[in-house]
C-alpha cells in the first residue's frame, strides 16, 4: 500500500510539473522525466499529450498527423489510405462500417480546418469498442512564416460514443497546446516574449442519432463548441492576464485620467441602477 501511494504521488507531481513547462519542449522534458522515474514510463507516456507530428502519405499524396491513437508498434496508420508506414501486415484497422465513417469524418474536418484555421493539418481516427466506438480528432496549425514571430496550435479531441437506439451518448475530452514566440527587431532573442501552455476540458452530451452521418454532425458540433470555448479561455488567460499585469506595473496613460474615468463609470452605473429600482 505504501509503494502504491508513493507511485501515485510521484505520478501526480510529474503531471503537475509537465503542465507548468512550455508545451513546445514537452518531448525533451518528458525524456528527462523518464530518466528520473523509469518505473512510471508506461503511465507517463499514456497520460502526457505531446505535440502532434506531421507525416506524408505517399500513396494518397496528403499529410496526416501521428500520435498514439494511430500507432501500432513502430508504424502509423494514415487516415487517407488506411495503410501503415512503415508497412505492417497485421496492423489494427477499423471495421468496414467504421472505416466509411472515418473517411467521411476526415473529409468533414478537412473542410472545418480550412474554415477556422485557413490551413494546417487535420486527421480523424476511429476504432471499434465492445459496446460502440471511439475516435480522436487531431488538428495542428504552425505559423513560422516570419522571423520575428512563430507559434503552434495542437488540438486533440478524444470522443467516446455509446449508441442507444436513436440516441447516442458522446463523451469528449479535449486538450489544446498553444505556444507563441515574438522576438525583437531582427530576431533579437534578448527581447523575446514566449507565451505558452495547455488546457484540457471535458463535455458529455446525449444527442439524436438517426443514421451514421449524424455521428459526424454531432461530433463536429461538439468539437466546434469546445474549441470556441477553449480559444476564448486561452486568450483570456495568456493575453488578458498579461495585459492586466503590465497595466498594473505601468499604466499606458495618466493614472489620474484612468481614475476619473473609473469614477465616471461608477456614477453612471449607479444612476442607471437607481432608475431601474
JSON list of C-alpha atoms in Angstrom, two decimals, residues 6-7 10-11 13-14 17-18 21 28-41 44:
[
{"chain": "A", "resi": 6, "resn": "UNK", "atom": "CA", "xyz": [4.36, 6.72, -3.31]},
{"chain": "A", "resi": 7, "resn": "UNK", "atom": "CA", "xyz": [3.99, 5.91, -7.02]},
{"chain": "A", "resi": 10, "resn": "UNK", "atom": "CA", "xyz": [5.12, 10.73, -7.90]},
{"chain": "A", "resi": 11, "resn": "UNK", "atom": "CA", "xyz": [2.74, 10.48, -10.85]},
{"chain": "A", "resi": 13, "resn": "UNK", "atom": "CA", "xyz": [3.82, 15.55, -9.12]},
{"chain": "A", "resi": 14, "resn": "UNK", "atom": "CA", "xyz": [5.19, 14.59, -12.55]},
{"chain": "A", "resi": 17, "resn": "UNK", "atom": "CA", "xyz": [5.33, 19.63, -13.36]},
{"chain": "A", "resi": 18, "resn": "UNK", "atom": "CA", "xyz": [4.68, 18.91, -17.04]},
{"chain": "A", "resi": 21, "resn": "UNK", "atom": "CA", "xyz": [6.53, 23.61, -18.55]},
{"chain": "A", "resi": 28, "resn": "UNK", "atom": "CA", "xyz": [12.72, 16.95, -24.16]},
{"chain": "A", "resi": 29, "resn": "UNK", "atom": "CA", "xyz": [11.18, 17.42, -20.72]},
{"chain": "A", "resi": 30, "resn": "UNK", "atom": "CA", "xyz": [9.41, 14.05, -20.92]},
{"chain": "A", "resi": 31, "resn": "UNK", "atom": "CA", "xyz": [12.65, 12.26, -21.79]},
{"chain": "A", "resi": 32, "resn": "UNK", "atom": "CA", "xyz": [14.34, 13.86, -18.77]},
{"chain": "A", "resi": 33, "resn": "UNK", "atom": "CA", "xyz": [11.40, 12.91, -16.56]},
{"chain": "A", "resi": 34, "resn": "UNK", "atom": "CA", "xyz": [11.52, 9.29, -17.74]},
{"chain": "A", "resi": 35, "resn": "UNK", "atom": "CA", "xyz": [15.21, 9.13, -16.85]},
{"chain": "A", "resi": 36, "resn": "UNK", "atom": "CA", "xyz": [14.34, 10.20, -13.30]},
{"chain": "A", "resi": 37, "resn": "UNK", "atom": "CA", "xyz": [11.23, 7.95, -12.99]},
{"chain": "A", "resi": 38, "resn": "UNK", "atom": "CA", "xyz": [11.78, 4.94, -15.27]},
{"chain": "A", "resi": 39, "resn": "UNK", "atom": "CA", "xyz": [9.25, 2.88, -13.30]},
{"chain": "A", "resi": 40, "resn": "UNK", "atom": "CA", "xyz": [6.47, 5.24, -14.47]},
{"chain": "A", "resi": 41, "resn": "UNK", "atom": "CA", "xyz": [7.42, 5.16, -18.16]},
{"chain": "A", "resi": 44, "resn": "UNK", "atom": "CA", "xyz": [3.63, 8.88, -18.22]}
]
